[in-house]
Short mmCIF file of C-alpha atoms in Angstrom, two decimals:
data_model
loop_
_atom_site.label_atom_id
_atom_site.label_comp_id
_atom_site.label_asym_id
_atom_site.label_seq_id
_atom_site.Cartn_x
_atom_site.Cartn_y
_atom_site.Cartn_z
CA MET A 1 -19.56 21.83 -10.71
CA ILE A 2 -17.62 19.26 -12.18
CA TYR A 3 -19.17 20.36 -16.01
CA ILE A 4 -17.62 23.43 -15.84
CA GLU A 5 -14.49 22.98 -14.45
CA ASN A 6 -14.44 20.11 -17.54
CA PHE A 7 -15.68 22.82 -20.07
CA GLY A 8 -12.93 25.28 -18.92
CA ARG A 9 -9.73 22.09 -18.93
CA TYR A 10 -11.45 21.31 -22.70
CA PHE A 11 -10.66 24.92 -23.64
CA ILE A 12 -6.92 24.79 -22.00
CA MET A 13 -6.35 21.38 -23.77
CA LEU A 14 -7.10 22.62 -26.84
CA LYS A 15 -4.79 25.52 -26.18
CA GLU A 16 -2.57 23.60 -25.62
CA VAL A 17 -2.56 20.81 -28.42
CA PHE A 18 -2.25 23.86 -30.54
CA SER A 19 1.28 25.34 -28.90
CA ARG A 20 5.09 24.44 -28.77
CA HIS A 21 4.53 21.34 -32.04
CA THR A 22 6.00 18.55 -32.47
CA LYS A 23 8.92 18.27 -35.32
CA TRP A 24 6.64 17.99 -38.39
CA SER A 25 9.20 15.19 -39.59
CA MET A 26 7.43 13.46 -36.37
CA LEU A 27 4.10 14.83 -37.07
CA LYS A 28 3.99 13.65 -40.32
CA ASN A 29 4.58 10.71 -39.66
CA LEU A 30 1.39 10.77 -36.96
CA ILE A 31 -0.37 12.62 -38.91
CA PHE A 32 -0.80 9.73 -41.92
CA LYS A 33 -0.84 6.84 -38.95
CA GLU A 34 -4.13 8.45 -37.77
CA ILE A 35 -5.39 8.77 -41.16
CA ASP A 36 -4.96 4.90 -41.61
CA ASP A 37 -6.87 3.99 -38.22
CA LEU A 38 -9.44 6.94 -38.15
CA ILE A 39 -10.28 7.23 -41.50
CA TYR A 40 -9.32 4.61 -44.02
CA GLY A 41 -10.00 2.31 -40.75
CA SER A 42 -13.74 3.36 -40.33
CA LEU A 43 -14.51 3.23 -44.60
CA GLY A 44 -16.23 -0.54 -44.14
CA ILE A 45 -18.89 0.26 -41.18
CA ILE A 46 -20.24 3.46 -42.84
CA ILE A 47 -20.38 2.64 -46.46
CA PHE A 48 -22.37 -0.27 -44.98
CA ILE A 49 -24.26 1.79 -42.46
CA SER A 50 -25.10 4.77 -45.27
CA PHE A 51 -26.43 1.83 -47.77
CA PHE A 52 -29.06 0.55 -45.67
CA ILE A 53 -29.97 3.42 -43.84
CA GLY A 54 -30.60 4.70 -47.79
CA GLY A 55 -32.43 1.68 -48.66
CA VAL A 56 -34.67 1.89 -45.54
CA VAL A 57 -35.64 5.74 -46.26
CA ALA A 58 -36.93 4.95 -49.41
CA ILE A 59 -38.69 2.10 -48.66
CA GLN A 60 -40.44 4.03 -45.47
CA THR A 61 -41.29 7.05 -47.81
CA ALA A 62 -42.40 4.75 -50.80
CA LEU A 63 -45.08 2.65 -48.34
CA ASN A 64 -46.03 5.61 -46.94
CA ILE A 65 -47.13 7.50 -50.12
CA ASP A 66 -50.75 6.15 -50.95
CA ASN A 67 -52.13 9.08 -52.12
CA PRO A 68 -52.26 8.93 -56.29
CA LEU A 69 -51.54 12.67 -56.37
CA ILE A 70 -48.26 12.38 -54.96
CA PRO A 71 -45.54 11.79 -57.79
CA LYS A 72 -43.91 9.21 -57.23
CA TYR A 73 -40.77 11.01 -57.65
CA LEU A 74 -41.24 11.90 -54.11
CA VAL A 75 -38.82 8.51 -53.04
CA GLY A 76 -35.86 9.54 -54.24
CA PHE A 77 -36.55 13.45 -53.57
CA THR A 78 -37.03 12.43 -49.95
CA THR A 79 -33.92 10.03 -50.05
CA ARG A 80 -31.25 12.63 -51.32
CA GLN A 81 -32.81 15.00 -48.94
CA SER A 82 -32.92 12.85 -45.60
CA VAL A 83 -29.78 11.35 -46.61
CA ILE A 84 -27.33 14.87 -47.17
CA LEU A 85 -28.57 17.01 -44.68
CA GLU A 86 -29.42 14.28 -42.20
CA PHE A 87 -28.81 10.90 -42.61
CA ALA A 88 -25.18 11.34 -43.92
CA PRO A 89 -23.19 13.76 -41.37
CA THR A 90 -25.03 13.70 -37.82
CA PHE A 91 -26.04 10.24 -38.07
CA THR A 92 -22.44 8.45 -39.33
CA SER A 93 -21.45 11.22 -36.89
CA ILE A 94 -23.02 9.64 -33.80
CA ILE A 95 -21.20 6.14 -34.99
CA MET A 96 -18.60 7.43 -35.04
CA ALA A 97 -18.49 8.67 -31.81
CA GLY A 98 -18.79 4.99 -30.54
CA LYS A 99 -16.48 3.69 -32.92
CA VAL A 100 -13.77 6.38 -33.50
CA GLY A 101 -14.41 7.99 -29.94
CA SER A 102 -13.96 5.23 -27.96
CA TYR A 103 -10.97 3.79 -29.81
CA ILE A 104 -9.16 7.88 -28.89
CA THR A 105 -10.12 7.61 -25.64
CA SER A 106 -9.33 3.98 -24.77
CA SER A 107 -5.97 4.27 -26.56
CA ILE A 108 -4.87 8.05 -25.01
CA GLY A 109 -6.29 6.77 -21.52
CA THR A 110 -4.14 3.22 -21.89
CA MET A 111 -1.18 5.74 -22.39
CA ARG A 112 -2.02 7.38 -19.27
CA VAL A 113 -2.58 4.26 -16.91
CA THR A 114 0.78 3.34 -18.30
CA GLU A 115 2.75 6.39 -17.99
CA GLN A 116 3.44 6.76 -21.71
CA ILE A 117 2.17 10.36 -21.70
CA ASP A 118 4.40 10.79 -18.06
CA ALA A 119 7.37 9.34 -20.30
CA LEU A 120 6.92 11.92 -23.07
CA GLU A 121 6.25 14.76 -20.90
CA VAL A 122 9.77 13.75 -18.92
CA MET A 123 11.27 13.93 -22.36
CA GLY A 124 10.12 17.42 -23.10
CA VAL A 125 7.38 16.24 -25.23
CA ASN A 126 4.36 18.59 -25.09
CA SER A 127 1.90 15.35 -25.33
CA LEU A 128 -1.66 17.50 -26.44
CA ASN A 129 0.10 18.54 -29.36
CA TYR A 130 2.04 15.04 -29.70
CA LEU A 131 -1.08 13.01 -28.94
CA VAL A 132 -4.25 15.31 -30.53
CA PHE A 133 -2.99 17.62 -32.96
CA PRO A 134 -2.51 14.84 -35.59
CA LYS A 135 -5.90 13.09 -34.98
CA ILE A 136 -7.49 15.93 -35.78
CA VAL A 137 -5.57 17.25 -38.64
CA ALA A 138 -6.87 13.69 -40.35
CA LEU A 139 -10.33 14.24 -39.37
CA MET A 140 -10.73 16.83 -41.71
CA LEU A 141 -10.48 14.36 -44.01
CA TYR A 142 -13.97 13.58 -42.53
CA PRO A 143 -15.80 15.20 -45.50
CA PHE A 144 -14.52 12.46 -47.49
CA VAL A 145 -16.01 10.11 -45.45
CA ILE A 146 -19.25 11.90 -45.26
CA ALA A 147 -18.84 12.57 -48.94
CA ILE A 148 -19.07 8.54 -49.63
CA ALA A 149 -21.97 7.65 -46.66
CA MET A 150 -24.13 10.19 -49.21
CA TYR A 151 -23.22 8.52 -52.15
CA MET A 152 -23.79 5.07 -50.86
CA GLY A 153 -26.76 6.47 -49.06
CA ILE A 154 -28.57 7.55 -51.96
CA LEU A 155 -27.18 4.37 -54.17
CA GLY A 156 -28.77 2.03 -51.44
CA GLY A 157 -32.15 4.19 -51.54
CA TRP A 158 -32.46 3.66 -55.31
CA ILE A 159 -31.20 -0.27 -55.21
CA ALA A 160 -34.13 -0.51 -52.83
CA ALA A 161 -36.68 1.66 -54.53
CA VAL A 162 -35.87 0.18 -58.13
CA PHE A 163 -35.45 -3.48 -57.20
CA GLY A 164 -37.96 -3.51 -54.50
CA GLY A 165 -40.89 -2.03 -57.18
CA TYR A 166 -41.92 1.10 -55.18
CA SER A 167 -40.39 3.59 -57.83
CA THR A 168 -38.94 3.26 -61.68
CA SER A 169 -35.16 4.40 -61.94
CA ALA A 170 -36.27 7.42 -64.01
CA GLU A 171 -38.66 8.77 -61.44
CA PHE A 172 -35.78 7.81 -58.78
CA ILE A 173 -33.14 9.74 -60.23
CA LYS A 174 -36.04 12.09 -61.29
CA GLY A 175 -36.18 13.17 -57.70
CA LEU A 176 -32.84 13.44 -56.99
CA GLN A 177 -32.40 16.20 -59.31
CA VAL A 178 -35.86 18.15 -58.31
CA ASP A 179 -35.11 21.58 -56.96
CA PHE A 180 -31.64 20.22 -55.94
CA ASN A 181 -30.11 23.45 -53.40
CA THR A 182 -26.73 22.95 -53.75
CA PHE A 183 -26.48 25.37 -50.34
CA HIS A 184 -27.58 21.80 -48.55
CA VAL A 185 -24.69 20.02 -49.43
CA ILE A 186 -22.23 23.31 -48.53
CA TYR A 187 -24.52 22.90 -45.18
CA ALA A 188 -23.78 18.83 -44.93
CA PHE A 189 -19.98 19.75 -44.51
CA THR A 190 -19.80 22.65 -42.80
CA LYS A 191 -21.36 20.59 -40.14
CA THR A 192 -19.04 17.15 -41.12
CA ILE A 193 -16.17 19.43 -40.46
CA VAL A 194 -17.63 20.68 -37.11
CA PHE A 195 -18.67 17.42 -36.19
CA ALA A 196 -14.80 15.85 -36.88
CA PHE A 197 -13.42 18.30 -34.61
CA ILE A 198 -15.26 17.08 -31.93
CA LEU A 199 -14.90 13.74 -32.63
CA ALA A 200 -10.86 14.57 -32.40
CA THR A 201 -11.05 16.49 -29.04
CA ILE A 202 -13.86 15.41 -26.60
CA PRO A 203 -12.88 11.52 -26.96
CA SER A 204 -9.36 12.84 -26.15
CA PHE A 205 -9.95 15.40 -23.64
CA TYR A 206 -11.87 11.72 -21.80
CA GLY A 207 -8.78 9.85 -22.36
CA TYR A 208 -5.64 12.18 -21.51
CA TYR A 209 -7.43 13.37 -17.76
CA MET A 210 -8.57 9.87 -17.24
CA LYS A 211 -7.24 9.00 -13.69
CA GLY A 212 -7.34 5.19 -12.73
CA GLY A 213 -6.44 2.15 -13.99
CA ALA A 214 -8.12 -0.42 -16.66
CA LEU A 215 -11.69 0.02 -15.50
CA GLU A 216 -11.89 3.67 -15.56
CA VAL A 217 -10.49 3.30 -19.03
CA GLY A 218 -13.74 1.60 -20.29
CA LYS A 219 -15.53 4.44 -18.20
CA ALA A 220 -13.83 7.18 -19.80
CA SER A 221 -14.72 5.40 -23.15
CA THR A 222 -18.59 5.35 -21.84
CA SER A 223 -18.09 8.99 -20.99
CA SER A 224 -16.51 10.14 -23.94
CA PHE A 225 -19.19 8.65 -26.30
CA VAL A 226 -22.24 10.34 -23.99
CA TRP A 227 -20.84 13.58 -24.15
CA THR A 228 -19.57 13.78 -27.45
CA SER A 229 -22.80 12.69 -28.70
CA VAL A 230 -24.34 15.48 -26.61
CA ALA A 231 -22.03 17.84 -28.39
CA ILE A 232 -22.63 16.70 -32.04
CA ILE A 233 -26.33 16.89 -31.57
CA ILE A 234 -26.50 20.62 -29.70
CA ALA A 235 -23.84 21.76 -32.59
CA ASN A 236 -25.70 19.84 -35.49
CA TYR A 237 -29.29 22.04 -33.90
CA LEU A 238 -26.89 25.38 -33.65
CA LEU A 239 -25.42 25.76 -37.06
CA THR A 240 -28.91 24.14 -38.22
CA GLN A 241 -30.80 27.21 -37.33
CA MET A 242 -27.29 29.45 -38.38
CA LEU A 243 -27.63 28.16 -41.75
CA LEU A 244 -30.85 27.08 -42.45
CA GLY A 245 -33.07 29.13 -40.03
CA MET B 1 24.19 18.37 -9.25
CA ILE B 2 20.46 18.88 -7.67
CA ILE B 3 19.90 21.00 -4.51
CA VAL B 4 16.11 20.69 -3.15
CA GLU B 5 15.30 23.34 -0.77
CA ASP B 6 12.28 22.85 1.82
CA ILE B 7 9.87 21.60 -1.12
CA HIS B 8 6.01 21.32 0.29
CA LYS B 9 3.12 19.55 -1.99
CA SER B 10 -0.09 19.15 -1.17
CA PHE B 11 -2.60 17.41 -3.05
CA GLY B 12 -6.34 19.32 -1.91
CA ASP B 13 -6.02 19.55 2.06
CA THR B 14 -3.89 16.71 2.30
CA GLU B 15 0.19 18.08 2.34
CA VAL B 16 1.61 15.25 0.78
CA LEU B 17 5.74 16.79 1.37
CA LYS B 18 6.00 18.45 4.50
CA GLY B 19 9.46 20.80 3.52
CA ILE B 20 12.03 18.31 2.19
CA SER B 21 15.50 19.70 1.79
CA THR B 22 18.48 17.62 0.48
CA CYS B 23 21.25 17.15 -2.37
CA PHE B 24 21.76 14.66 -4.70
CA ASP B 25 25.60 14.42 -5.85
CA LYS B 26 26.79 14.02 -9.76
CA GLY B 27 28.16 10.80 -10.27
CA LYS B 28 26.52 8.49 -7.85
CA THR B 29 23.82 6.66 -7.48
CA ASN B 30 21.08 8.60 -4.59
CA LEU B 31 18.29 5.81 -3.14
CA ILE B 32 14.89 7.49 -2.10
CA ILE B 33 13.40 5.07 -0.31
CA GLY B 34 10.49 5.13 2.32
CA GLN B 35 6.88 3.42 3.32
CA SER B 36 4.17 3.11 0.55
CA GLY B 37 2.27 6.80 1.41
CA SER B 38 5.59 8.32 2.54
CA GLY B 39 5.55 11.04 -0.57
CA LYS B 40 7.97 9.21 -2.28
CA THR B 41 6.80 9.07 -5.85
CA VAL B 42 5.56 12.75 -5.53
CA PHE B 43 9.26 14.16 -4.84
CA LEU B 44 10.24 12.12 -7.66
CA LYS B 45 7.69 13.63 -9.52
CA CYS B 46 8.68 17.15 -8.08
CA LEU B 47 12.19 16.21 -9.16
CA LEU B 48 10.96 15.91 -12.98
CA GLY B 49 9.04 18.62 -13.02
CA LEU B 50 5.77 16.68 -13.22
CA HIS B 51 4.44 17.99 -10.35
CA ARG B 52 5.10 21.51 -8.62
CA PRO B 53 5.88 22.03 -5.71
CA GLU B 54 3.53 24.89 -3.93
CA GLN B 55 6.72 25.90 -1.75
CA GLY B 56 10.82 25.65 -1.45
CA LYS B 57 13.35 25.61 -4.73
CA ILE B 58 14.76 22.99 -6.56
CA VAL B 59 17.97 23.99 -8.35
CA TYR B 60 19.53 21.71 -11.47
CA ASN B 61 23.36 22.52 -11.97
CA ASP B 62 23.21 26.62 -10.28
CA ARG B 63 19.51 26.29 -12.70
CA ALA B 64 16.50 27.02 -10.14
CA TYR B 65 13.72 25.69 -11.72
CA ALA B 66 10.85 28.33 -10.74
CA ASP B 67 13.22 30.88 -12.49
CA MET B 68 12.92 29.12 -15.58
CA ASP B 69 10.54 29.66 -18.62
CA GLU B 70 8.78 27.45 -20.27
CA ASP B 71 11.40 26.75 -22.91
CA GLN B 72 14.07 26.85 -20.76
CA ARG B 73 12.28 23.72 -18.87
CA THR B 74 11.89 22.03 -21.82
CA GLU B 75 15.65 22.31 -22.56
CA LEU B 76 15.81 20.72 -19.03
CA ARG B 77 13.48 17.61 -19.44
CA GLN B 78 15.76 16.99 -22.95
CA GLU B 79 18.40 16.53 -19.96
CA MET B 80 16.77 14.30 -18.29
CA GLY B 81 16.31 10.41 -18.41
CA MET B 82 13.33 8.83 -16.52
CA VAL B 83 13.30 4.39 -16.41
CA PHE B 84 9.35 4.20 -15.47
CA GLN B 85 8.19 1.29 -13.02
CA GLY B 86 5.86 -0.24 -15.68
CA SER B 87 8.69 0.68 -18.29
CA ALA B 88 6.17 2.89 -20.18
CA LEU B 89 7.80 1.75 -23.54
CA PHE B 90 5.69 3.07 -26.39
CA ASP B 91 3.37 -0.19 -27.55
CA SER B 92 2.90 0.67 -30.95
CA MET B 93 6.74 0.82 -31.82
CA THR B 94 9.37 -1.73 -32.06
CA VAL B 95 12.51 -1.68 -29.35
CA ILE B 96 14.59 -0.29 -31.29
CA GLU B 97 11.74 2.64 -32.09
CA ASN B 98 11.73 3.55 -28.70
CA VAL B 99 15.37 3.78 -28.31
CA MET B 100 15.51 6.65 -31.05
CA PHE B 101 12.25 8.58 -30.22
CA PRO B 102 13.87 10.68 -28.25
CA LEU B 103 16.68 11.33 -30.76
CA ARG B 104 13.89 11.52 -33.57
CA MET B 105 12.27 14.64 -31.42
CA PHE B 106 15.11 16.15 -30.31
CA SER B 107 18.85 15.37 -32.14
CA LYS B 108 19.47 16.91 -35.50
CA LEU B 109 21.05 12.95 -36.25
CA SER B 110 20.44 11.24 -39.76
CA LYS B 111 18.83 8.18 -39.14
CA ASN B 112 21.36 5.80 -39.52
CA GLU B 113 23.37 7.44 -36.90
CA MET B 114 20.14 7.41 -34.98
CA ALA B 115 19.94 3.90 -35.54
CA GLU B 116 23.54 3.42 -34.85
CA ARG B 117 23.55 5.46 -31.88
CA ALA B 118 20.54 3.41 -30.65
CA SER B 119 22.22 -0.56 -31.13
CA ILE B 120 25.26 1.01 -28.80
CA VAL B 121 22.82 1.74 -26.35
CA LEU B 122 21.02 -1.23 -26.47
CA GLU B 123 24.49 -3.36 -26.66
CA ARG B 124 25.38 -1.37 -23.66
CA VAL B 125 22.37 -2.73 -21.47
CA ASN B 126 23.15 -6.41 -23.16
CA LEU B 127 20.26 -6.30 -25.02
CA VAL B 128 21.26 -7.37 -28.98
CA ASP B 129 18.81 -9.30 -31.25
CA ALA B 130 15.39 -7.81 -29.94
CA ASN B 131 15.67 -4.45 -32.11
CA ASN B 132 12.29 -5.13 -34.27
CA LYS B 133 10.01 -7.03 -31.28
CA LEU B 134 7.18 -5.43 -30.02
CA PRO B 135 7.60 -4.42 -26.14
CA SER B 136 4.71 -6.81 -25.69
CA GLU B 137 6.69 -9.23 -26.99
CA ILE B 138 10.01 -9.21 -24.64
CA SER B 139 10.05 -10.20 -21.16
CA GLY B 140 9.68 -7.37 -18.24
CA GLY B 141 13.22 -7.63 -17.58
CA MET B 142 14.37 -6.73 -21.09
CA GLN B 143 12.02 -4.15 -21.50
CA LYS B 144 13.52 -2.25 -18.14
CA ARG B 145 16.76 -2.87 -20.02
CA VAL B 146 15.20 -1.40 -23.22
CA ALA B 147 13.50 1.57 -21.01
CA ILE B 148 17.21 2.27 -19.24
CA ALA B 149 18.40 2.40 -23.18
CA ARG B 150 15.62 5.37 -23.74
CA ALA B 151 16.21 6.95 -21.03
CA ILE B 152 20.56 7.29 -21.59
CA VAL B 153 20.27 7.48 -25.02
CA ASN B 154 20.21 11.24 -25.18
CA LYS B 155 23.26 11.88 -23.38
CA PRO B 156 21.25 12.58 -20.09
CA LYS B 157 22.88 14.90 -16.82
CA TYR B 158 19.81 13.19 -14.82
CA LEU B 159 18.87 9.83 -14.49
CA PHE B 160 15.44 9.68 -12.33
CA CYS B 161 14.58 5.89 -11.98
CA ASP B 162 11.26 5.04 -10.26
CA GLU B 163 11.14 1.00 -8.74
CA PRO B 164 13.63 -0.17 -11.67
CA ASN B 165 13.33 -3.57 -9.94
CA SER B 166 10.09 -3.84 -9.18
CA GLY B 167 7.85 -7.61 -10.58
CA LEU B 168 11.68 -8.94 -11.66
CA ASP B 169 13.03 -12.05 -10.26
CA PRO B 170 15.65 -11.67 -7.87
CA LYS B 171 18.44 -12.15 -9.84
CA THR B 172 17.43 -9.41 -12.72
CA ALA B 173 16.78 -7.16 -10.07
CA ILE B 174 21.04 -7.06 -9.10
CA VAL B 175 21.41 -7.10 -12.64
CA ILE B 176 19.15 -4.35 -13.42
CA ASP B 177 20.82 -2.34 -10.05
CA ASN B 178 24.19 -2.97 -11.37
CA LEU B 179 23.69 -1.76 -14.57
CA ILE B 180 22.18 1.74 -13.41
CA HIS B 181 25.28 2.34 -11.31
CA GLU B 182 27.35 0.99 -13.93
CA ILE B 183 25.86 3.51 -16.14
CA THR B 184 26.07 6.42 -13.00
CA GLN B 185 30.16 6.55 -12.94
CA GLU B 186 30.76 5.64 -17.02
CA TYR B 187 28.42 8.86 -18.05
CA ASN B 188 28.97 10.89 -14.87
CA ILE B 189 25.30 11.56 -14.47
CA THR B 190 23.07 12.64 -11.20
CA THR B 191 20.69 9.12 -10.59
CA ILE B 192 17.89 9.12 -8.34
CA ILE B 193 16.36 6.01 -7.58
CA ASN B 194 13.06 5.38 -5.72
CA THR B 195 12.68 2.17 -4.47
CA HIS B 196 11.66 -0.14 -1.57
CA ASP B 197 13.94 -2.90 -2.55
CA MET B 198 16.87 -3.40 0.30
CA ASN B 199 19.24 -5.34 -2.07
CA SER B 200 19.67 -1.98 -3.64
CA VAL B 201 19.98 -0.04 -0.77
CA MET B 202 22.68 -2.39 0.30
CA GLU B 203 24.45 -2.56 -3.35
CA ILE B 204 24.03 0.81 -4.56
CA GLY B 205 23.08 2.90 -2.53
CA GLU B 206 26.09 5.75 -2.52
CA LYS B 207 23.48 7.98 -0.87
CA ILE B 208 19.96 7.33 0.85
CA VAL B 209 17.44 9.43 1.70
CA PHE B 210 14.71 7.95 4.12
CA LEU B 211 11.52 9.87 3.76
CA LYS B 212 8.78 9.78 6.56
CA ASP B 213 5.41 10.90 6.40
CA GLY B 214 6.36 13.50 3.90
CA TYR B 215 9.19 14.42 5.93
CA LYS B 216 12.96 14.04 5.21
CA GLU B 217 13.68 10.92 8.14
CA TRP B 218 17.36 10.36 7.43
CA GLU B 219 19.73 10.80 5.06
CA GLY B 220 23.59 8.93 4.46
CA THR B 221 24.94 6.33 2.71
CA ASN B 222 24.66 2.09 2.65
CA LYS B 223 27.23 1.84 5.09
CA GLU B 224 26.09 4.27 7.35
CA ILE B 225 22.95 2.97 7.44
CA PHE B 226 24.28 -0.01 9.08
CA LYS B 227 25.31 1.82 11.91
CA THR B 228 22.28 4.27 12.11
CA ASP B 229 20.26 4.04 15.51
CA ASN B 230 17.19 5.99 13.81
CA GLU B 231 14.52 3.57 14.72
CA ALA B 232 12.17 4.62 11.79
CA VAL B 233 14.95 3.72 9.36
CA THR B 234 16.08 0.60 11.19
CA ASN B 235 12.29 -0.59 11.91
CA PHE B 236 11.86 0.13 7.91
CA VAL B 237 15.04 -1.03 6.32
CA TYR B 238 15.63 -3.92 9.23
CA SER B 239 12.10 -5.25 9.65
CA SER B 240 12.88 -8.93 7.73
CA ASP B 241 15.24 -11.03 9.97
CA LEU B 242 17.54 -11.81 7.18
CA PHE B 243 18.31 -8.28 6.63
CA LYS B 244 18.54 -8.27 10.36
CA LYS B 245 21.15 -10.78 10.48
CA VAL B 246 22.82 -8.93 7.30
CA ARG B 247 22.99 -6.34 10.04
CA ASP B 248 24.51 -7.91 13.19
CA THR B 249 27.13 -9.63 11.01
CA TYR B 250 28.03 -6.45 9.27
CA LEU B 251 28.46 -4.43 12.79
CA LYS B 252 30.32 -7.72 14.40
CA GLU B 253 32.89 -8.03 10.94
CA GLY B 254 33.37 -4.20 11.10
CA ASN B 255 32.53 -3.56 7.34
#
């Protein structure tokens, strides 16, 4: 029953997020701050993880090719497909659910505990619009992060394959170009925009509606990570079925 | 002036407010007192519009809250200032930014005019040289002053304070009490303070509303509270020997 109640509350929250807008002069500053915190602040970990995941995908593919009839460019091909279709958009988003999601939940949750949200409401500010809307706008830049993750994943794969002696640079690059389907990139970025919306709103929901003290902020962050991940995985399945199925 | 007529508020099966009626006058320091769990905070939150009573009426200068649409309620809230128990200052903003916040949200003043107005208010609460500090870098007493400055910067008609001197040393608590009292008279606003502090009751309580188990048990002034024979009030207010002695001396000397 509580799940159905939360589901309904989430959509009521979304309605409130997009109503009674904060003054643009204030909103502008909030959006830039969120871009700095959520997007720019995540680049380091995304670059690091994508690079090594790309490398691991290339090595594992190369080690599993023991039939001489299978072309060596398959290493580049598999790396490209894995990174563009799944690792960059979905795997990165799960990591972001932990990093950005728990940051959003704990920061909003702490504002709830310390009555800062009540202070906003008493002043006549729509606290949901003030707190959540800038995060949604900032995370609409998330596809750029994923583009960087794709680039770094493929670069990591190329370095691992070429310098590990699993493939030549020419073969790897040929693999990157074979049967390239632009729609796969469109599919990946479409997923990313949906994931960005989930990443901004579900953690905000758990932070905003939490009750209790510091301990509950921690519990809310954990619940936020679990449910954000679940939502991303379900959305991933549904979007894949709709766009590629 | 705020008039409250027979308000009821429940959470689930628990009825917290059981029909409270009272009136808070303009230009006076009104106090709500009562034991923990008596419904003080819920009552204050109803007055602030943070909780909606199931029954009853709250009227702010002839405007009933229940009859207002969302825009009118937003306008009303801009006429309110609130000092929270824990100050509720925005952590990521400096002292001056916290005080300027309501102006940035709702006024059409230029940035310089806002800064000037914020500085005047900060000076009024005797807080200078802390403009660029973060809330975490100043003491609890200073945080309360910033919270008062933020509450009055937009020239409110109603000032609400939830236990404004909790967690403060006795000297600072008296300073904060007097500051709120002075501001109430200077700005001619309706001030409502939720408190446990008996010093506040004796010093600044121009009107005191005593709540017990969700009912209004007693109301009167700080002079009348010395003379009341209401058992619940005397048990609560004069629970310490010190205040009993203060009361006895007051009654003996007749002032």
